[in-house]
Coordinates of C-alpha atoms and ligand atoms in Angstrom, one line a residue:
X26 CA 0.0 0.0 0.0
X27 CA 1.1 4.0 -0.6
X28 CA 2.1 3.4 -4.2
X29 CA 0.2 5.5 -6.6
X30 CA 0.4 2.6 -9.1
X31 CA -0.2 3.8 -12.6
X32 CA -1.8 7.1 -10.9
X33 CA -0.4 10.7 -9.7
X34 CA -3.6 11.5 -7.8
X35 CA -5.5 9.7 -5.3
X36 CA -9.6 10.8 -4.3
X37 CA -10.6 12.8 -1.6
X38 CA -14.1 11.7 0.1
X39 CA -16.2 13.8 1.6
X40 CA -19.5 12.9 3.8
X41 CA -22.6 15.2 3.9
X42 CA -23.7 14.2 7.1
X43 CA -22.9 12.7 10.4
X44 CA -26.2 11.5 12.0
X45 CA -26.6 8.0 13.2
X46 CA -26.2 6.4 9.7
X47 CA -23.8 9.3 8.3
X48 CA -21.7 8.8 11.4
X49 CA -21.5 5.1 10.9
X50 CA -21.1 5.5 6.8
X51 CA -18.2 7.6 8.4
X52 CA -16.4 5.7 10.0
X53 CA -16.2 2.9 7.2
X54 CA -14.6 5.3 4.4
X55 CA -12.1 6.4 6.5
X56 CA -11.2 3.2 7.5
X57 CA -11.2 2.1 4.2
X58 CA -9.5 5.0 3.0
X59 CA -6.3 4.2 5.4
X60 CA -6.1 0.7 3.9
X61 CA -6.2 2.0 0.6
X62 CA -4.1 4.4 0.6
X63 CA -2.6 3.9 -3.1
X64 CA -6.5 4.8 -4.1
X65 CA -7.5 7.6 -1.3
X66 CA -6.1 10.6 0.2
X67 CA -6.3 9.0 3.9
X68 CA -7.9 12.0 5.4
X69 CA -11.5 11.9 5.2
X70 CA -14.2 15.0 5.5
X71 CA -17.7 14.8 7.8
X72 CA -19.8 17.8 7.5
X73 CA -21.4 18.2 10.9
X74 CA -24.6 20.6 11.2
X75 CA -22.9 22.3 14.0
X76 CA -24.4 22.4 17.7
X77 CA -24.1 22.8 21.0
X78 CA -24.0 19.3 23.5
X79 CA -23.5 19.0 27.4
X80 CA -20.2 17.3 28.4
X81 CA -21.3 16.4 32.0
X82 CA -19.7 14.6 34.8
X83 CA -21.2 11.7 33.9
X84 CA -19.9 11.4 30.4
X85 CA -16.8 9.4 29.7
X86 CA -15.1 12.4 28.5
X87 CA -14.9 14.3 30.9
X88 CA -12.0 16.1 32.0
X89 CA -11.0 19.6 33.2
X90 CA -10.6 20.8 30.0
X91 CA -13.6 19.0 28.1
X92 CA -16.7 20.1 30.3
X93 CA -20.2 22.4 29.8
X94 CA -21.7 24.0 26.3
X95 CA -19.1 22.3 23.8
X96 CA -19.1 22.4 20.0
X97 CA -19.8 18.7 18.8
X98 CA -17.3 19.4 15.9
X99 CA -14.8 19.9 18.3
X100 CA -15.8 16.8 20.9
X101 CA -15.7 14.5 18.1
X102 CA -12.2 15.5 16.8
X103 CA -10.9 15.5 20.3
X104 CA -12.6 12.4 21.6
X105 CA -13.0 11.0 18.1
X106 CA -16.5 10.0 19.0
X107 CA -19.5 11.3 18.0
X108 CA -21.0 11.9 21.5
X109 CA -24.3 12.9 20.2
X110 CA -25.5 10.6 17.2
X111 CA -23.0 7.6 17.7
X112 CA -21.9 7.3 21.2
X113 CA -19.8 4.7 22.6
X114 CA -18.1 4.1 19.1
X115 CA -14.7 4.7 18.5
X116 CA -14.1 6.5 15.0
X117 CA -10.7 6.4 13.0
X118 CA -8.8 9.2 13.8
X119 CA -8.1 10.0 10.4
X120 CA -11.9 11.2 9.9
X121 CA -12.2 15.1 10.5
X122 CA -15.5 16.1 11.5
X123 CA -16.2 19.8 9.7
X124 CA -18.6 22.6 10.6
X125 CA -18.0 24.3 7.3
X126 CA -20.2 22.1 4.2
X127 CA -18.1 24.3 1.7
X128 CA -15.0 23.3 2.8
X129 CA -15.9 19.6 3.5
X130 CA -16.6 19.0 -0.1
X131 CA -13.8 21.2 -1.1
X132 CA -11.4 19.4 -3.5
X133 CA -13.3 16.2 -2.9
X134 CA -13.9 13.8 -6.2
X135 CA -16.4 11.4 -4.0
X136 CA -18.9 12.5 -2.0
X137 CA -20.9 10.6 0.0
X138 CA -23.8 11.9 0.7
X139 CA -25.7 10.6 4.5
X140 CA -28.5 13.3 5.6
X141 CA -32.1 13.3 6.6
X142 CA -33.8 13.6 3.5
X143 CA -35.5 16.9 4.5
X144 CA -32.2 18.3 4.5
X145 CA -30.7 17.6 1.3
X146 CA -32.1 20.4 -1.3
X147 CA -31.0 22.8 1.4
X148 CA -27.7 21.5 1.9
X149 CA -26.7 20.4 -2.0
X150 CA -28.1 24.3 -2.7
X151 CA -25.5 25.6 -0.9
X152 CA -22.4 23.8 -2.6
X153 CA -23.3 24.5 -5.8
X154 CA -20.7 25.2 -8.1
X155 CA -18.4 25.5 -5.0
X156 CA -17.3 21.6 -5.4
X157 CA -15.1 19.5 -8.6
X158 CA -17.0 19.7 -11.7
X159 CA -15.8 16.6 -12.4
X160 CA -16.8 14.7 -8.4
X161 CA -19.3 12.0 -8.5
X162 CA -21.7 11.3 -5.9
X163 CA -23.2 8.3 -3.9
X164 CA -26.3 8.9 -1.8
X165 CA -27.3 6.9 1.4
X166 CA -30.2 8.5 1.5
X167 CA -33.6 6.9 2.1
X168 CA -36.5 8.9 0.9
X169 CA -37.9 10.5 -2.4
X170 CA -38.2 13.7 -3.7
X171 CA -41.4 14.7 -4.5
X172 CA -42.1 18.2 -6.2
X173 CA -44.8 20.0 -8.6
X174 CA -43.2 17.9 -11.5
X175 CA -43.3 14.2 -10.1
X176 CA -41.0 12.4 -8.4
X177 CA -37.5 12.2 -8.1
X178 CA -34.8 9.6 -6.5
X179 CA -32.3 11.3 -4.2
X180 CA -29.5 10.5 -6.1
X181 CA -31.0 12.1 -9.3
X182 CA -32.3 15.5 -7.2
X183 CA -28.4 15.8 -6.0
X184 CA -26.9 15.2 -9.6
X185 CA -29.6 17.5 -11.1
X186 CA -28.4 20.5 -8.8
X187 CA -24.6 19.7 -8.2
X188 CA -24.1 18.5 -12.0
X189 CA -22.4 15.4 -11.4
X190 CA -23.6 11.5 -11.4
X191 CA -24.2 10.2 -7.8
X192 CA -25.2 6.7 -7.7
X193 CA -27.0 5.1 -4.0
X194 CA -26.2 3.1 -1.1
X195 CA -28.9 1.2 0.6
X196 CA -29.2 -1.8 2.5
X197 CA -30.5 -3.9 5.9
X198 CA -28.1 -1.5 7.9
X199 CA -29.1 -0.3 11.1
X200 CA -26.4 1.9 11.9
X201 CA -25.6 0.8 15.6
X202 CA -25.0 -2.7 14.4
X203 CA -22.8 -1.6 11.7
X204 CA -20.9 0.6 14.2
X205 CA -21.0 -2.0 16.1
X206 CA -18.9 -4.0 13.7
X207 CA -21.7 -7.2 13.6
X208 CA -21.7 -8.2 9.9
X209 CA -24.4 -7.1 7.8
X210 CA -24.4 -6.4 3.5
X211 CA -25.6 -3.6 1.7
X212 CA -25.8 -2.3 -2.1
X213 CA -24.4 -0.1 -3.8
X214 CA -25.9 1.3 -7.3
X215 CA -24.1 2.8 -10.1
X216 CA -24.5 3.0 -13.2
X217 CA -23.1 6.2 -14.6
X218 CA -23.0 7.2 -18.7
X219 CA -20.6 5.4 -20.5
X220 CA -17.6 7.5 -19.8
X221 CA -17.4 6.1 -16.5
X222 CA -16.3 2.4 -16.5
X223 CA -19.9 0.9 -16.3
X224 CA -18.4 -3.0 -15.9
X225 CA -17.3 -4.3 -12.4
X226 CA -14.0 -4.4 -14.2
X227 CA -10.1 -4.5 -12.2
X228 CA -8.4 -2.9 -15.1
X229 CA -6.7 0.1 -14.4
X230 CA -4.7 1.4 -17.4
X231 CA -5.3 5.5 -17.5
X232 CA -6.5 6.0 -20.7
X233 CA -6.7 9.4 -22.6
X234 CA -6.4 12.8 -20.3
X235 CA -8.7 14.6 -22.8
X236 CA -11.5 16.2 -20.5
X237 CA -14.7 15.0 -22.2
X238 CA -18.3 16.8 -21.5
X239 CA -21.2 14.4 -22.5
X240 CA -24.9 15.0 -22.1
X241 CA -26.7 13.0 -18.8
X242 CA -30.4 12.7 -18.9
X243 CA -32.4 11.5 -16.3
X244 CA -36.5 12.1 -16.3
X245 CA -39.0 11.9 -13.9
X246 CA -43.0 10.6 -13.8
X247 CA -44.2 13.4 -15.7
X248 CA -41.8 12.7 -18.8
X249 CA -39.7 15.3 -18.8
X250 CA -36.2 15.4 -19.4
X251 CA -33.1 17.5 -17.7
X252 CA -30.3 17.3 -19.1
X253 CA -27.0 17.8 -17.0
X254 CA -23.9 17.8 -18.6
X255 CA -21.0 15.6 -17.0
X256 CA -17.5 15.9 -17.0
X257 CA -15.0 13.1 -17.3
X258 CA -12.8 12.6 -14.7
X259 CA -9.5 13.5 -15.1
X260 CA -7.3 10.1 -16.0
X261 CA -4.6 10.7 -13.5
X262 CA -7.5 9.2 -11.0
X263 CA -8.3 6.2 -10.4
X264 CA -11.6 5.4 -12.7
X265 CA -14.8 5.4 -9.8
X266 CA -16.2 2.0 -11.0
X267 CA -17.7 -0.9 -9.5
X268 CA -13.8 -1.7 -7.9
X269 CA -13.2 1.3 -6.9
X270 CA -16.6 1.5 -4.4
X271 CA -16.2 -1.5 -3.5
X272 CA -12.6 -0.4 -1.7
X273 CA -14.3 2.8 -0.7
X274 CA -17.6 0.5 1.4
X275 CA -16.4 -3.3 2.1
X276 CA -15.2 -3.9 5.2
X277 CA -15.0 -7.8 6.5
X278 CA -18.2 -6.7 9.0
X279 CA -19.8 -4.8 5.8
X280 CA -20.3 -6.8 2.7
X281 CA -21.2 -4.5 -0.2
X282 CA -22.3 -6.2 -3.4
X283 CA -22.1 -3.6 -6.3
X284 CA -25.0 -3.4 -8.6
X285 CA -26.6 -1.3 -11.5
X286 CA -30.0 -0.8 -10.5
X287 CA -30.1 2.7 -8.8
X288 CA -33.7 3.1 -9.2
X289 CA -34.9 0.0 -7.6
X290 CA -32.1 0.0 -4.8
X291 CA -33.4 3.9 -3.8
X292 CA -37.3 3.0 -4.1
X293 CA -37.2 0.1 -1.8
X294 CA -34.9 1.9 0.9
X295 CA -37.5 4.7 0.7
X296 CA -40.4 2.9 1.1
X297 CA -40.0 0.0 3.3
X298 CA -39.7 2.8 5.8
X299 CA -43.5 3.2 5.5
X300 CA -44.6 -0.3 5.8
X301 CA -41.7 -0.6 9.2
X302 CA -44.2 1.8 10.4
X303 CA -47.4 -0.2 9.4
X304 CA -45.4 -3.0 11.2
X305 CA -44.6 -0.9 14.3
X306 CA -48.2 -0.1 14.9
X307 CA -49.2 -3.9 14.3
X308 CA -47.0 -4.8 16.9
X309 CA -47.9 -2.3 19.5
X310 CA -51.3 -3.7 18.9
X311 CA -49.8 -7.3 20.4
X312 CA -51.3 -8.6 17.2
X313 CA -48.4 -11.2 16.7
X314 CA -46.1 -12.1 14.5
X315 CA -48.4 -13.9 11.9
X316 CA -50.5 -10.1 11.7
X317 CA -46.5 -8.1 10.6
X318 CA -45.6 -10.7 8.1
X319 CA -49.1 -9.9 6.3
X320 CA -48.2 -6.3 6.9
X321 CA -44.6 -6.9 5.3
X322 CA -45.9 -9.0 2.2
X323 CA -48.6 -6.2 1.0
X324 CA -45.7 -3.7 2.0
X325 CA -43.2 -5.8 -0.9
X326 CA -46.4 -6.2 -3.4
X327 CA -46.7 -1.9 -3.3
X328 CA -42.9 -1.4 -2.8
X329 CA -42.5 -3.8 -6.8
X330 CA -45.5 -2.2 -7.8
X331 CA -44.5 1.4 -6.8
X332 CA -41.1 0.6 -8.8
X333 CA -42.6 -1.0 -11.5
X334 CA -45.8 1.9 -11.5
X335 CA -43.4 4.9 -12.1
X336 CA -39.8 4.1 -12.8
X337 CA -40.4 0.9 -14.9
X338 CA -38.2 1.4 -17.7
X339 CA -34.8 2.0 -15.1
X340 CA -36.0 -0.7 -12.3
X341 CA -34.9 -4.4 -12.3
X342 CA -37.4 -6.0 -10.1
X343 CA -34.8 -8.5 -9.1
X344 CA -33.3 -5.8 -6.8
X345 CA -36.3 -6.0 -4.4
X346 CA -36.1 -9.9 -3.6
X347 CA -32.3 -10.4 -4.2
X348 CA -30.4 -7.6 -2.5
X349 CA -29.9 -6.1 0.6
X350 CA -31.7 -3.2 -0.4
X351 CA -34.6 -5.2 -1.0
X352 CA -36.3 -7.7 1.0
X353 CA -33.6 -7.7 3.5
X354 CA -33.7 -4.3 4.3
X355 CA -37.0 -4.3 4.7
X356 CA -37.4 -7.2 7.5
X357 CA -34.6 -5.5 9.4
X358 CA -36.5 -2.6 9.3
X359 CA -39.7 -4.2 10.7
X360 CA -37.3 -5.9 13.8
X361 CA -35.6 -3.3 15.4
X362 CA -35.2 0.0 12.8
X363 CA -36.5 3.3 14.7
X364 CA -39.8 3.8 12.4
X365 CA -40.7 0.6 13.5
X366 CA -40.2 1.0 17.2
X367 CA -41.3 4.7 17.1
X368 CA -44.6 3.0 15.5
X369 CA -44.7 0.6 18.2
X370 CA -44.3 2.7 21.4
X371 CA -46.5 5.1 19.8
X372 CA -49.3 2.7 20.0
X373 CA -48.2 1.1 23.1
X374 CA -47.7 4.8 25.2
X375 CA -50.9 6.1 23.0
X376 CA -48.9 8.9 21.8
X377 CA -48.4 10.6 18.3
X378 CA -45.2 9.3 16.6
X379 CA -43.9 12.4 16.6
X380 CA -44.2 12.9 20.4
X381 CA -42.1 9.5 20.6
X382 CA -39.8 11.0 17.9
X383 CA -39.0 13.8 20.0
X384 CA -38.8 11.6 23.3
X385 CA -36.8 8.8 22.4
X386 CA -34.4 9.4 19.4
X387 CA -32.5 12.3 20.8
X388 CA -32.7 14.4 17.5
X389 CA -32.6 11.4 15.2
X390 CA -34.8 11.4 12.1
X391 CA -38.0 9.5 11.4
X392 CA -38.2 9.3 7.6
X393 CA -41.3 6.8 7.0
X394 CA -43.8 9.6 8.7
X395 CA -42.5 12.3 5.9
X396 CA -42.1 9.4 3.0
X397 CA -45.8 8.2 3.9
X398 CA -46.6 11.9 3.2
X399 CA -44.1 12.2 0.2
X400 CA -45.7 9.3 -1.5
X401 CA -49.1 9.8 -0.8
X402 CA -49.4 13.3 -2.2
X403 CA -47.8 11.8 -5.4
X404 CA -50.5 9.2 -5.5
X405 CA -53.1 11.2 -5.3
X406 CA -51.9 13.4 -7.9
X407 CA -51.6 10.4 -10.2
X408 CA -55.5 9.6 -8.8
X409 CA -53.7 6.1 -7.7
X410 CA -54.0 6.1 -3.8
X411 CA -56.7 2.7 -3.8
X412 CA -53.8 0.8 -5.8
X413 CA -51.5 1.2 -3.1
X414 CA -53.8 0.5 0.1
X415 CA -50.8 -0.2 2.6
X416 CA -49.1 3.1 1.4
X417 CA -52.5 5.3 2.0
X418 CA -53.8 3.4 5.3
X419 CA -50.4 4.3 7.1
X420 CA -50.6 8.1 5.4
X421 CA -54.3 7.9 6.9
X422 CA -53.5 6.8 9.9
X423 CA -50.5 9.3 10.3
X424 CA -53.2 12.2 9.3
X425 CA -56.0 10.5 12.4
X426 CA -58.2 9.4 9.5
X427 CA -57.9 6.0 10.1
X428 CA -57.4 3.6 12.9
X429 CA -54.7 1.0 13.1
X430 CA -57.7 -1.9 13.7
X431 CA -59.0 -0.8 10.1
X432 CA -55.3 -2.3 8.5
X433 CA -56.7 -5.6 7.9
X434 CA -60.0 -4.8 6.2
X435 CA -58.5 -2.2 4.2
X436 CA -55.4 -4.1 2.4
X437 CA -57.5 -6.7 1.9
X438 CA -58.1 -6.6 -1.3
Ligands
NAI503 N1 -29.8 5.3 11.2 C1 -29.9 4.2 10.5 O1 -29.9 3.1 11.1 C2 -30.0 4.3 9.1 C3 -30.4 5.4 8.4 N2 -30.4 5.4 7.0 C4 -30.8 6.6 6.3 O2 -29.7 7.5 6.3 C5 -30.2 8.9 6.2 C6 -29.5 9.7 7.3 O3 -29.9 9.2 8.5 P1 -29.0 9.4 9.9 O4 -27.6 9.6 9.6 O5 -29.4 8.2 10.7 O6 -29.6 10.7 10.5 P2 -30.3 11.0 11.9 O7 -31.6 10.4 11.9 O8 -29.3 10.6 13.0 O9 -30.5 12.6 11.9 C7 -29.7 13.4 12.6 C8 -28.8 14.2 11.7 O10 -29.6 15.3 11.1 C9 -28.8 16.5 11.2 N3 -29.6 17.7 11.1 C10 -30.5 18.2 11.9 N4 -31.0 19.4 11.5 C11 -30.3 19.6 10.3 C12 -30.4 20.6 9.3 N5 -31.2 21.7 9.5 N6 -29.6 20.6 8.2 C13 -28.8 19.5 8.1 N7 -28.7 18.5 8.9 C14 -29.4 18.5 10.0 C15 -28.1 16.4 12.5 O11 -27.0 17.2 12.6 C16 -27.7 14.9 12.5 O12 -26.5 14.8 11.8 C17 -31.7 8.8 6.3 O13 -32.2 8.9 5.0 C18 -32.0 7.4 6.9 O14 -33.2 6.9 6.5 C19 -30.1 4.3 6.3 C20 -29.7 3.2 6.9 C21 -29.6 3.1 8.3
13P504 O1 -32.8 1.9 7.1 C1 -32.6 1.3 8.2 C2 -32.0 0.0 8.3 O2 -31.5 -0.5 7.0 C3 -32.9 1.9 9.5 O3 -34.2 2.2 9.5 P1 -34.8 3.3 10.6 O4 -34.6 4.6 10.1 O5 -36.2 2.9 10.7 O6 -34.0 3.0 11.8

């Protein structure tokens, strides 16, 4: 390791985000970005939405001179632990957590982005045209952007405004476990225009150092097209392909298989966050197990159909049973992820899920109560809310139209 090999420069990563899962994401890259050292610039940028925590005297750190109102920038790069969203988890000390978005993303030719997704157009605004032209993008986001023209995948929305490709990350990762180093697999998707190596190929001859500009398109529901224009990378970089991720995500706890399928890997990690909270609310019923596998199969029927419904032509429907992102993702989800607890204590403390939001996850985000919403105004603009009965009970119930004891009656159908 160190050798540049048949390359002068190596790729900077940069995370958007430092949450729970950003935290954890994190920690992997820089890891992986130590023992790769021939492929990445070891030090590794978090943006972290700066605030204020308490270092009290019952926190591990502290110490005369790490006490009171402290910056959590500044606890995590002297404690290297995220006190806040990932405590009691040791990050690498060659990951530098970064108040400043700008200069987190500065210079950077990967960036990974790992927000809330009611975050992201705000965030991806504000480094726009301040980061490489030529940077490509993966997004670990799970949601979907919904807007007067139709619907959007993350990983499209952030391309659209920051100009480059970004490709997605999703899997049955609940970011304590993977912290936690217990083995788990995830996906990633890309798939960028031709003038990125689109085969999982190990060659690495640079080719020509001519800086090419080719046209992207990607389109929502309502058929139209943007158009964004890419620029090649340099060739004194390594090519960001399939091999090149891989390095950047596996880990011996974290097995990443590398796919093509963006659209289907995005969908499902969106929306099997709505039927963990169909599942959640099931449970705090004490209706059994038998009651949140029927939950969970209607939830995979809309989650195919949804995919297949409105991004047909880009979706493999093998994502959804064969990868993490799929299936798996979505029974991890309905064990122990936080919509489906929320859902569950919700019922069982007869509170609103946002009242339990608040309470329990210590500024964590829910993001099935603002999908549910997400996707149901979309289906009702497309006059297609009674096809997806799961989707529109739990966006009913959310709303106090509905009762959890109408579920069974209603998606069955
Ligand atoms: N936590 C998990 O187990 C997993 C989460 N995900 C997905 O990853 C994405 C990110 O989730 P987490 O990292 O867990 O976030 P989180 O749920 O821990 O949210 C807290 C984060 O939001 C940030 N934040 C709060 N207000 C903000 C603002 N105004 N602007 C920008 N940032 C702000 C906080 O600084 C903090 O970093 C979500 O889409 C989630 O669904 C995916 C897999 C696992
Ligand atoms: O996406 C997750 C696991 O893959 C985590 O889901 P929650 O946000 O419900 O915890």
């Amino acid at each position: 390791m160190g050798s540049l090999g048949p390359y002068q420069r190596k790729h900077k990563i940069g995370v958007v985000g430092s949450g729970n899962w950003g935290t954890a994401i994190a920690k992997i890259i820089a890891e992986n970005a130590a023992s790769n050292s021939d492929i990445f610039e070891e030090k590794v940028e978090m943006w972290v939405f700066e605030e204020n925590v308490e270092i009290t005297k019952d926190s591990p750190h502290y110490s005369s001179s790490l006490q009171g109102t402290q910056k959590l920038t500044e606890v995590i790069n002297h404690t290297n632990e995220n006190v806040k969203y990932l405590p009691g988890i040791r990050l690498p000390a060659n990951l530098h957590a970064n108040p400043s978005l700008e200069d987190a993303v500065k210079d950077c030719t990967l960036l990974v982005f790992n927000l809330p997704h009611q975050f992201i157009l705000k965030s991806c605004e504000s480094i726009k045209g301040k980061i490489l032209p030529y940077a490509r993008g993966i997004s670990c986001i799970k949601g979907v952007d919904v807007n007067e023209e139709g619907i959007s995948l993350f990983s499209e929305t952030i391309g659209r405004i920051l100009g480059i490709y970004c490709g997605a990350l999703s899997g049955a990762n609940i970011a304590n476990e993977v912290a936690k180093e217990k083995w788990s697999e995830t996906t990633v998707a890309y798939d960028p225009p031709h003038m990125d190596s689109k085969a999982p190929t190990p060659q690495r001859s640079p080719s020509s150092s001519q800086v090419e500009l080719v046209q992207f398109q990607h389109k929502d529901t309502s058929g139209q097209m943007s158009k964004t224009k890419l620029q090649a990378l340099p060739s004194d970089y390594p090519p960001i392909d399939h091999v090149t991720l891989k390095a950047l995500f596996h880990r011996p706890y974290f097995h990443v298989r590398v796919i093509h399928d963006v659209a289907g890997t995005s969908i499902s990690g969106a929306l099997k966050n709505v039927v963990a909270l169909a599942a959640g609310w099931v449970e705090g019923m004490g209706w059994g197990d038998n009651a949140k596998a029927a939950v969970m199969r209607v939830g995979l029927l809309e989650m195919v159909r949804f995919g297949d419904t409105f991004f047909g032509a880009t979706i493999n429907q093998a994502t959804f049973t064969e990868e993490s992102a799929g299936v798996a993702d979505l029974i991890t989800s309905c064990s122990g992820g936080r919509n489906f607890r929320s859902a569950k204590h919700s019922v069982e403390r007869n509170l609103p899920i946002e009242e339990i939001e608040k309470l329990e996850l210590n500024g964590q985000s829910l993001q099935g109560t603002l999908t549910a919403h997400d996707v149901n105004k979309f289906l009702k603009k497309q006059g297609m809310e009674e096809q997806f009965p799961l989707f529109t009970a739990v966006y009913r119930i959310l709303e106090g139209r509905m009762q959890v004891s109408e579920i069974p009656g209603y998606i069955e159908r």
